[in-house]
Amino acid sequence: MFAKTILVLVLLVPMRAAFPLGGLSDVTVFDRSQGVELPVYHQGGRYYVEGQPGNEYEIRLRNQGEGDLLAVVSVDGVNVITGQTASHAQPGYVLEDYQPVHVAGWRKRLSKIARFFFTRLQDSYAARTGRPDHVGVIGVALFQRRVPVQVEPPLSRMPMESSSGAAAVPERRAEEKADDRLGTGHGRIEGSHARYTSFERASDRPAEVIAIYYDSRANLIARGILPEERHGAHSRDPDPFPNTFVPDPPAHVR
């Protein structure tokens, strides 16, 4: 009796993937300097992206359903609209049904922002304003709009992006040197128009909180989130299975 061989093609899912996070709203980090969406790495229940020092970036949000959402956004534990130490109760951006919003910087006024860019911790906006403890995380707290039953109570006013969210923050990592950690700077001024609108939250607690941690490549490698880089032909171990399928042999030379 001959044994049957069954060929099964298995799609291997790598640790690195470029995909949006979140259920109510997609959340991605876009490196504007390179023009690419940053890949997301998952480890220990947390999501990480690699920041390139000096590169500008933006946080891209997209409402995934019907019904407005309020996104309270923080960077390094700081509210991106008010500049205050972040909390869930602060102002945010309103995301209309299925609509995207790009949060590209610290809001200076309704018509201007100071661009986000990756920089050394000591040069980050949070550290320069005396709040370095929560550098290295982007947070988005999402609230659903309350559906009024009879008479609406007075509404709070929230900025709403016309073109183009507080944060879960990590504890300080004792094993890392503060000088080596990556933060977000207060960059060049750029036009970005927003307007005020009204939004009444369905609950004082956010319906969803999304946290994306970021750091330099060297620190992510040191923490085991990215694989260690090897250089040179002799630094790589031989691979007993270097190819997937059998290639054609070279043609005979006569």
PDB file of C-alpha atoms in Angstrom:
ATOM      1  CA  MET A   1       0.000   0.000   0.000  1.00  0.00           C
ATOM      2  CA  PHE A   2       1.302   3.391  -0.963  1.00  0.00           C
ATOM      3  CA  ALA A   3       0.997   6.285   1.452  1.00  0.00           C
ATOM      4  CA  LYS A   4      -0.785   9.300   0.066  1.00  0.00           C
ATOM      5  CA  THR A   5       1.032  12.602   0.148  1.00  0.00           C
ATOM      6  CA  ILE A   6      -1.138  15.658   0.608  1.00  0.00           C
ATOM      7  CA  LEU A   7       0.304  19.002  -0.438  1.00  0.00           C
ATOM      8  CA  VAL A   8      -0.923  21.862   1.709  1.00  0.00           C
ATOM      9  CA  LEU A   9       0.146  25.417   0.959  1.00  0.00           C
ATOM     10  CA  VAL A  10       0.279  27.340   4.213  1.00  0.00           C
ATOM     11  CA  LEU A  11       0.223  31.107   4.206  1.00  0.00           C
ATOM     12  CA  LEU A  12       2.605  32.231   6.912  1.00  0.00           C
ATOM     13  CA  VAL A  13       1.607  35.425   8.665  1.00  0.00           C
ATOM     14  CA  PRO A  14       4.682  37.425   9.668  1.00  0.00           C
ATOM     15  CA  MET A  15       5.011  39.381  12.891  1.00  0.00           C
ATOM     16  CA  ARG A  16       5.259  42.509  10.788  1.00  0.00           C
ATOM     17  CA  ALA A  17       2.073  43.639   9.062  1.00  0.00           C
ATOM     18  CA  ALA A  18       0.634  46.882   7.790  1.00  0.00           C
ATOM     19  CA  PHE A  19      -2.931  46.967   8.994  1.00  0.00           C
ATOM     20  CA  PRO A  20      -5.240  49.385  10.793  1.00  0.00           C
ATOM     21  CA  LEU A  21      -6.054  48.924  14.466  1.00  0.00           C
ATOM     22  CA  GLY A  22      -9.408  49.428  16.124  1.00  0.00           C
ATOM     23  CA  GLY A  23     -13.001  48.306  15.793  1.00  0.00           C
ATOM     24  CA  LEU A  24     -15.106  51.465  15.744  1.00  0.00           C
ATOM     25  CA  SER A  25     -12.432  53.372  13.864  1.00  0.00           C
ATOM     26  CA  ASP A  26      -9.369  52.365  11.885  1.00  0.00           C
ATOM     27  CA  VAL A  27      -6.185  53.845  13.354  1.00  0.00           C
ATOM     28  CA  THR A  28      -2.901  53.894  11.439  1.00  0.00           C
ATOM     29  CA  VAL A  29       0.364  55.849  11.655  1.00  0.00           C
ATOM     30  CA  PHE A  30       1.525  57.329   8.361  1.00  0.00           C
ATOM     31  CA  ASP A  31       5.127  58.424   7.834  1.00  0.00           C
ATOM     32  CA  ARG A  32       4.730  61.527   5.719  1.00  0.00           C
ATOM     33  CA  SER A  33       8.436  61.898   5.017  1.00  0.00           C
ATOM     34  CA  GLN A  34       8.593  58.452   3.405  1.00  0.00           C
ATOM     35  CA  GLY A  35       5.013  58.430   2.131  1.00  0.00           C
ATOM     36  CA  VAL A  36       4.233  55.053   3.685  1.00  0.00           C
ATOM     37  CA  GLU A  37       1.965  53.586   6.342  1.00  0.00           C
ATOM     38  CA  LEU A  38       4.135  52.266   9.173  1.00  0.00           C
ATOM     39  CA  PRO A  39       4.022  48.484   9.675  1.00  0.00           C
ATOM     40  CA  VAL A  40       2.599  47.316  12.993  1.00  0.00           C
ATOM     41  CA  TYR A  41       4.423  44.826  15.218  1.00  0.00           C
ATOM     42  CA  HIS A  42       2.553  42.883  17.886  1.00  0.00           C
ATOM     43  CA  GLN A  43       4.101  41.583  21.077  1.00  0.00           C
ATOM     44  CA  GLY A  44       2.767  40.923  24.576  1.00  0.00           C
ATOM     45  CA  GLY A  45      -0.664  42.318  23.805  1.00  0.00           C
ATOM     46  CA  ARG A  46       0.746  45.651  22.595  1.00  0.00           C
ATOM     47  CA  TYR A  47       1.157  47.168  19.152  1.00  0.00           C
ATOM     48  CA  TYR A  48       4.344  48.924  18.064  1.00  0.00           C
ATOM     49  CA  VAL A  49       5.569  50.960  15.122  1.00  0.00           C
ATOM     50  CA  GLU A  50       9.105  51.970  14.255  1.00  0.00           C
ATOM     51  CA  GLY A  51       9.754  55.697  14.109  1.00  0.00           C
ATOM     52  CA  GLN A  52      12.552  57.175  12.031  1.00  0.00           C
ATOM     53  CA  PRO A  53      14.157  60.165  13.824  1.00  0.00           C
ATOM     54  CA  GLY A  54      13.479  63.388  11.937  1.00  0.00           C
ATOM     55  CA  ASN A  55      10.545  62.040   9.937  1.00  0.00           C
ATOM     56  CA  GLU A  56       7.171  63.750  10.084  1.00  0.00           C
ATOM     57  CA  TYR A  57       4.130  61.577  10.682  1.00  0.00           C
ATOM     58  CA  GLU A  58       0.374  61.735  11.121  1.00  0.00           C
ATOM     59  CA  ILE A  59      -2.305  59.651  12.831  1.00  0.00           C
ATOM     60  CA  ARG A  60      -4.979  58.518  10.403  1.00  0.00           C
ATOM     61  CA  LEU A  61      -8.468  57.749  11.683  1.00  0.00           C
ATOM     62  CA  ARG A  62     -11.469  56.448   9.771  1.00  0.00           C
ATOM     63  CA  ASN A  63     -14.956  55.891  11.202  1.00  0.00           C
ATOM     64  CA  GLN A  64     -15.879  52.305  10.386  1.00  0.00           C
ATOM     65  CA  GLY A  65     -19.645  52.611  10.678  1.00  0.00           C
ATOM     66  CA  GLU A  66     -22.718  54.759  10.822  1.00  0.00           C
ATOM     67  CA  GLY A  67     -23.034  57.222  13.660  1.00  0.00           C
ATOM     68  CA  ASP A  68     -20.600  59.967  14.614  1.00  0.00           C
ATOM     69  CA  LEU A  69     -17.635  59.230  16.868  1.00  0.00           C
ATOM     70  CA  LEU A  70     -15.577  61.523  19.071  1.00  0.00           C
ATOM     71  CA  ALA A  71     -11.864  60.656  18.946  1.00  0.00           C
ATOM     72  CA  VAL A  72      -9.835  62.068  21.844  1.00  0.00           C
ATOM     73  CA  VAL A  73      -6.237  61.815  20.627  1.00  0.00           C
ATOM     74  CA  SER A  74      -3.064  61.998  22.668  1.00  0.00           C
ATOM     75  CA  VAL A  75       0.629  61.752  21.847  1.00  0.00           C
ATOM     76  CA  ASP A  76       3.166  61.097  24.610  1.00  0.00           C
ATOM     77  CA  GLY A  77       0.393  61.516  27.188  1.00  0.00           C
ATOM     78  CA  VAL A  78      -0.498  65.005  25.914  1.00  0.00           C
ATOM     79  CA  ASN A  79      -3.817  65.996  24.322  1.00  0.00           C
ATOM     80  CA  VAL A  80      -3.082  67.023  20.727  1.00  0.00           C
ATOM     81  CA  ILE A  81      -5.696  69.822  20.761  1.00  0.00           C
ATOM     82  CA  THR A  82      -5.290  71.481  24.161  1.00  0.00           C
ATOM     83  CA  GLY A  83      -1.707  70.587  25.061  1.00  0.00           C
ATOM     84  CA  GLN A  84      -2.896  69.455  28.496  1.00  0.00           C
ATOM     85  CA  THR A  85      -1.864  66.205  30.140  1.00  0.00           C
ATOM     86  CA  ALA A  86      -4.298  63.803  28.483  1.00  0.00           C
ATOM     87  CA  SER A  87      -7.517  62.482  29.977  1.00  0.00           C
ATOM     88  CA  HIS A  88     -10.659  60.938  28.507  1.00  0.00           C
ATOM     89  CA  ALA A  89     -12.774  63.982  29.364  1.00  0.00           C
ATOM     90  CA  GLN A  90     -10.935  66.390  27.061  1.00  0.00           C
ATOM     91  CA  PRO A  91     -11.814  67.669  23.565  1.00  0.00           C
ATOM     92  CA  GLY A  92     -11.244  65.581  20.476  1.00  0.00           C
ATOM     93  CA  TYR A  93     -12.107  65.337  16.802  1.00  0.00           C
ATOM     94  CA  VAL A  94     -15.517  64.294  15.486  1.00  0.00           C
ATOM     95  CA  LEU A  95     -15.486  61.495  12.903  1.00  0.00           C
ATOM     96  CA  GLU A  96     -18.576  61.419  10.721  1.00  0.00           C
ATOM     97  CA  ASP A  97     -19.980  58.223   9.183  1.00  0.00           C
ATOM     98  CA  TYR A  98     -17.245  56.331   7.313  1.00  0.00           C
ATOM     99  CA  GLN A  99     -15.169  59.508   7.053  1.00  0.00           C
ATOM    100  CA  PRO A 100     -11.375  59.788   7.508  1.00  0.00           C
ATOM    101  CA  VAL A 101      -9.563  62.367   9.627  1.00  0.00           C
ATOM    102  CA  HIS A 102      -5.790  62.896   9.519  1.00  0.00           C
ATOM    103  CA  VAL A 103      -4.321  64.244  12.763  1.00  0.00           C
ATOM    104  CA  ALA A 104      -0.962  65.579  11.639  1.00  0.00           C
ATOM    105  CA  GLY A 105       0.178  67.797  14.505  1.00  0.00           C
ATOM    106  CA  TRP A 106      -0.388  69.769  17.677  1.00  0.00           C
ATOM    107  CA  ARG A 107      -3.311  72.143  17.118  1.00  0.00           C
ATOM    108  CA  LYS A 108      -2.235  75.763  17.499  1.00  0.00           C
ATOM    109  CA  ARG A 109      -5.511  77.327  16.359  1.00  0.00           C
ATOM    110  CA  LEU A 110      -8.451  76.396  14.137  1.00  0.00           C
ATOM    111  CA  SER A 111      -6.389  77.071  11.033  1.00  0.00           C
ATOM    112  CA  LYS A 112      -2.901  75.822  11.971  1.00  0.00           C
ATOM    113  CA  ILE A 113      -0.989  72.938  13.533  1.00  0.00           C
ATOM    114  CA  ALA A 114       2.637  72.245  14.522  1.00  0.00           C
ATOM    115  CA  ARG A 115       3.626  69.073  12.710  1.00  0.00           C
ATOM    116  CA  PHE A 116       4.406  65.803  14.523  1.00  0.00           C
ATOM    117  CA  PHE A 117       7.900  64.449  13.930  1.00  0.00           C
ATOM    118  CA  PHE A 118       9.968  61.733  15.576  1.00  0.00           C
ATOM    119  CA  THR A 119      12.827  63.045  17.684  1.00  0.00           C
ATOM    120  CA  ARG A 120      14.928  62.297  20.761  1.00  0.00           C
ATOM    121  CA  LEU A 121      13.045  62.146  24.060  1.00  0.00           C
ATOM    122  CA  GLN A 122      14.682  65.278  25.432  1.00  0.00           C
ATOM    123  CA  ASP A 123      13.621  67.227  22.333  1.00  0.00           C
ATOM    124  CA  SER A 124      10.011  66.021  22.417  1.00  0.00           C
ATOM    125  CA  TYR A 125       7.176  68.435  23.153  1.00  0.00           C
ATOM    126  CA  ALA A 126       6.193  66.457  26.259  1.00  0.00           C
ATOM    127  CA  ALA A 127       9.715  66.543  27.697  1.00  0.00           C
ATOM    128  CA  ARG A 128      10.200  70.218  26.849  1.00  0.00           C
ATOM    129  CA  THR A 129       7.007  71.003  28.790  1.00  0.00           C
ATOM    130  CA  GLY A 130       8.138  68.961  31.818  1.00  0.00           C
ATOM    131  CA  ARG A 131       6.187  65.741  31.120  1.00  0.00           C
ATOM    132  CA  PRO A 132       8.649  63.082  29.887  1.00  0.00           C
ATOM    133  CA  ASP A 133       7.215  60.059  31.725  1.00  0.00           C
ATOM    134  CA  HIS A 134       4.744  58.940  29.043  1.00  0.00           C
ATOM    135  CA  VAL A 135       6.762  59.592  25.907  1.00  0.00           C
ATOM    136  CA  GLY A 136       6.472  56.851  23.290  1.00  0.00           C
ATOM    137  CA  VAL A 137       2.761  56.169  22.884  1.00  0.00           C
ATOM    138  CA  ILE A 138      -0.118  57.328  20.711  1.00  0.00           C
ATOM    139  CA  GLY A 139      -3.593  57.017  22.215  1.00  0.00           C
ATOM    140  CA  VAL A 140      -7.086  57.253  20.746  1.00  0.00           C
ATOM    141  CA  ALA A 141     -10.179  57.115  22.969  1.00  0.00           C
ATOM    142  CA  LEU A 142     -13.423  56.719  21.015  1.00  0.00           C
ATOM    143  CA  PHE A 143     -16.845  57.861  22.210  1.00  0.00           C
ATOM    144  CA  GLN A 144     -20.180  57.263  20.555  1.00  0.00           C
ATOM    145  CA  ARG A 145     -22.755  60.029  20.254  1.00  0.00           C
ATOM    146  CA  ARG A 146     -25.713  59.965  22.608  1.00  0.00           C
ATOM    147  CA  VAL A 147     -29.045  59.506  20.919  1.00  0.00           C
ATOM    148  CA  PRO A 148     -31.446  62.056  22.482  1.00  0.00           C
ATOM    149  CA  VAL A 149     -34.751  60.780  23.802  1.00  0.00           C
ATOM    150  CA  GLN A 150     -36.669  64.033  24.218  1.00  0.00           C
ATOM    151  CA  VAL A 151     -34.901  67.321  24.837  1.00  0.00           C
ATOM    152  CA  GLU A 152     -31.176  67.558  24.353  1.00  0.00           C
ATOM    153  CA  PRO A 153     -29.184  69.028  27.269  1.00  0.00           C
ATOM    154  CA  PRO A 154     -26.520  71.685  26.611  1.00  0.00           C
ATOM    155  CA  LEU A 155     -23.789  70.291  24.398  1.00  0.00           C
ATOM    156  CA  SER A 156     -20.050  70.690  24.653  1.00  0.00           C
ATOM    157  CA  ARG A 157     -18.171  72.066  21.667  1.00  0.00           C
ATOM    158  CA  MET A 158     -15.520  69.925  20.041  1.00  0.00           C
ATOM    159  CA  PRO A 159     -13.202  70.733  17.142  1.00  0.00           C
ATOM    160  CA  MET A 160     -14.063  68.923  13.948  1.00  0.00           C
ATOM    161  CA  GLU A 161     -11.597  68.502  11.117  1.00  0.00           C
ATOM    162  CA  SER A 162     -12.952  69.947   7.898  1.00  0.00           C
ATOM    163  CA  SER A 163     -10.321  68.396   5.625  1.00  0.00           C
ATOM    164  CA  SER A 164      -7.563  66.372   5.712  1.00  0.00           C
ATOM    165  CA  GLY A 165      -9.010  61.529  20.327  1.00  0.00           C
ATOM    166  CA  ALA A 166      -7.065  60.355  25.913  1.00  0.00           C
ATOM    167  CA  ALA A 167      -4.439  57.839  25.860  1.00  0.00           C
ATOM    168  CA  ALA A 168      -3.465  54.563  27.405  1.00  0.00           C
ATOM    169  CA  VAL A 169       0.164  55.245  28.271  1.00  0.00           C
ATOM    170  CA  PRO A 170       2.980  52.842  29.123  1.00  0.00           C
ATOM    171  CA  GLU A 171       4.947  52.844  32.319  1.00  0.00           C
ATOM    172  CA  ARG A 172       8.477  54.162  32.032  1.00  0.00           C
ATOM    173  CA  ARG A 173      10.838  51.426  30.913  1.00  0.00           C
ATOM    174  CA  ALA A 174      13.597  51.238  33.501  1.00  0.00           C
ATOM    175  CA  GLU A 175      15.859  49.136  31.290  1.00  0.00           C
ATOM    176  CA  GLU A 176      16.121  51.850  28.641  1.00  0.00           C
ATOM    177  CA  LYS A 177      18.180  54.985  28.804  1.00  0.00           C
ATOM    178  CA  ALA A 178      16.078  58.128  28.590  1.00  0.00           C
ATOM    179  CA  ASP A 179      18.404  59.661  26.005  1.00  0.00           C
ATOM    180  CA  ASP A 180      17.820  56.743  23.631  1.00  0.00           C
ATOM    181  CA  ARG A 181      14.035  56.782  23.624  1.00  0.00           C
ATOM    182  CA  LEU A 182      12.043  58.304  20.801  1.00  0.00           C
ATOM    183  CA  GLY A 183       9.460  61.055  21.281  1.00  0.00           C
ATOM    184  CA  THR A 184       7.352  63.449  19.211  1.00  0.00           C
ATOM    185  CA  GLY A 185       8.501  66.981  18.538  1.00  0.00           C
ATOM    186  CA  HIS A 186       6.698  70.308  18.029  1.00  0.00           C
ATOM    187  CA  GLY A 187       7.462  70.800  14.351  1.00  0.00           C
ATOM    188  CA  ARG A 188       6.936  73.286  11.581  1.00  0.00           C
ATOM    189  CA  ILE A 189       3.705  75.238  11.388  1.00  0.00           C
ATOM    190  CA  GLU A 190       1.291  74.131   8.685  1.00  0.00           C
ATOM    191  CA  GLY A 191      -2.216  75.083   7.627  1.00  0.00           C
ATOM    192  CA  SER A 192      -4.912  72.662   8.824  1.00  0.00           C
ATOM    193  CA  HIS A 193      -8.482  73.852   9.079  1.00  0.00           C
ATOM    194  CA  ALA A 194     -10.943  72.722  11.732  1.00  0.00           C
ATOM    195  CA  ARG A 195     -14.234  74.059  13.058  1.00  0.00           C
ATOM    196  CA  TYR A 196     -16.235  73.716  16.242  1.00  0.00           C
ATOM    197  CA  THR A 197     -19.191  71.364  16.409  1.00  0.00           C
ATOM    198  CA  SER A 198     -21.378  69.923  19.163  1.00  0.00           C
ATOM    199  CA  PHE A 199     -21.088  66.392  20.504  1.00  0.00           C
ATOM    200  CA  GLU A 200     -22.805  64.759  23.476  1.00  0.00           C
ATOM    201  CA  ARG A 201     -21.167  61.540  24.605  1.00  0.00           C
ATOM    202  CA  ALA A 202     -23.261  58.432  25.152  1.00  0.00           C
ATOM    203  CA  SER A 203     -21.083  57.587  28.185  1.00  0.00           C
ATOM    204  CA  ASP A 204     -18.369  59.122  30.310  1.00  0.00           C
ATOM    205  CA  ARG A 205     -16.257  56.055  29.568  1.00  0.00           C
ATOM    206  CA  PRO A 206     -14.845  55.541  26.069  1.00  0.00           C
ATOM    207  CA  ALA A 207     -16.355  52.787  23.965  1.00  0.00           C
ATOM    208  CA  GLU A 208     -12.860  51.843  22.789  1.00  0.00           C
ATOM    209  CA  VAL A 209      -9.269  52.854  23.560  1.00  0.00           C
ATOM    210  CA  ILE A 210      -6.460  52.153  21.096  1.00  0.00           C
ATOM    211  CA  ALA A 211      -2.788  52.487  22.038  1.00  0.00           C
ATOM    212  CA  ILE A 212       0.111  52.342  19.594  1.00  0.00           C
ATOM    213  CA  TYR A 213       3.608  52.393  21.079  1.00  0.00           C
ATOM    214  CA  TYR A 214       6.563  53.649  19.080  1.00  0.00           C
ATOM    215  CA  ASP A 215      10.322  53.777  19.391  1.00  0.00           C
ATOM    216  CA  SER A 216      13.510  53.691  17.342  1.00  0.00           C
ATOM    217  CA  ARG A 217      14.622  50.571  15.475  1.00  0.00           C
ATOM    218  CA  ALA A 218      17.553  50.067  17.864  1.00  0.00           C
ATOM    219  CA  ASN A 219      15.296  50.086  20.924  1.00  0.00           C
ATOM    220  CA  LEU A 220      12.698  47.816  19.323  1.00  0.00           C
ATOM    221  CA  ILE A 221      15.475  45.349  18.466  1.00  0.00           C
ATOM    222  CA  ALA A 222      16.881  45.572  22.011  1.00  0.00           C
ATOM    223  CA  ARG A 223      13.454  44.724  23.432  1.00  0.00           C
ATOM    224  CA  GLY A 224      12.960  41.773  21.105  1.00  0.00           C
ATOM    225  CA  ILE A 225      10.112  43.375  19.169  1.00  0.00           C
ATOM    226  CA  LEU A 226      12.145  43.496  15.951  1.00  0.00           C
ATOM    227  CA  PRO A 227      14.583  40.716  14.984  1.00  0.00           C
ATOM    228  CA  GLU A 228      18.260  41.401  15.505  1.00  0.00           C
ATOM    229  CA  GLU A 229      20.011  42.582  12.378  1.00  0.00           C
ATOM    230  CA  ARG A 230      22.969  40.629  11.074  1.00  0.00           C
ATOM    231  CA  HIS A 231      25.541  41.952   8.632  1.00  0.00           C
ATOM    232  CA  GLY A 232      28.036  40.204   6.377  1.00  0.00           C
ATOM    233  CA  ALA A 233      27.970  36.967   4.454  1.00  0.00           C
ATOM    234  CA  HIS A 234      29.483  34.899   7.264  1.00  0.00           C
ATOM    235  CA  SER A 235      27.179  36.140  10.040  1.00  0.00           C
ATOM    236  CA  ARG A 236      24.183  34.199   8.795  1.00  0.00           C
ATOM    237  CA  ASP A 237      23.598  30.562   9.737  1.00  0.00           C
ATOM    238  CA  PRO A 238      23.081  28.215   6.782  1.00  0.00           C
ATOM    239  CA  ASP A 239      19.452  27.483   5.969  1.00  0.00           C
ATOM    240  CA  PRO A 240      18.580  23.851   5.210  1.00  0.00           C
ATOM    241  CA  PHE A 241      15.457  24.971   3.290  1.00  0.00           C
ATOM    242  CA  PRO A 242      16.498  28.139   1.421  1.00  0.00           C
ATOM    243  CA  ASN A 243      13.877  27.852  -1.331  1.00  0.00           C
ATOM    244  CA  THR A 244      10.235  26.831  -1.519  1.00  0.00           C
ATOM    245  CA  PHE A 245       9.986  25.080  -4.882  1.00  0.00           C
ATOM    246  CA  VAL A 246      12.360  23.361  -7.295  1.00  0.00           C
ATOM    247  CA  PRO A 247      13.749  25.809  -9.928  1.00  0.00           C
ATOM    248  CA  ASP A 248      14.482  24.882 -13.526  1.00  0.00           C
ATOM    249  CA  PRO A 249      18.062  23.699 -14.173  1.00  0.00           C
ATOM    250  CA  PRO A 250      20.337  25.906 -16.277  1.00  0.00           C
ATOM    251  CA  ALA A 251      20.446  25.246 -19.991  1.00  0.00           C
ATOM    252  CA  HIS A 252      23.206  22.987 -21.345  1.00  0.00           C
ATOM    253  CA  VAL A 253      26.081  24.831 -22.936  1.00  0.00           C
ATOM    254  CA  ARG A 254      27.409  23.179 -26.106  1.00  0.00           C
TER     255      ARG A 254
END
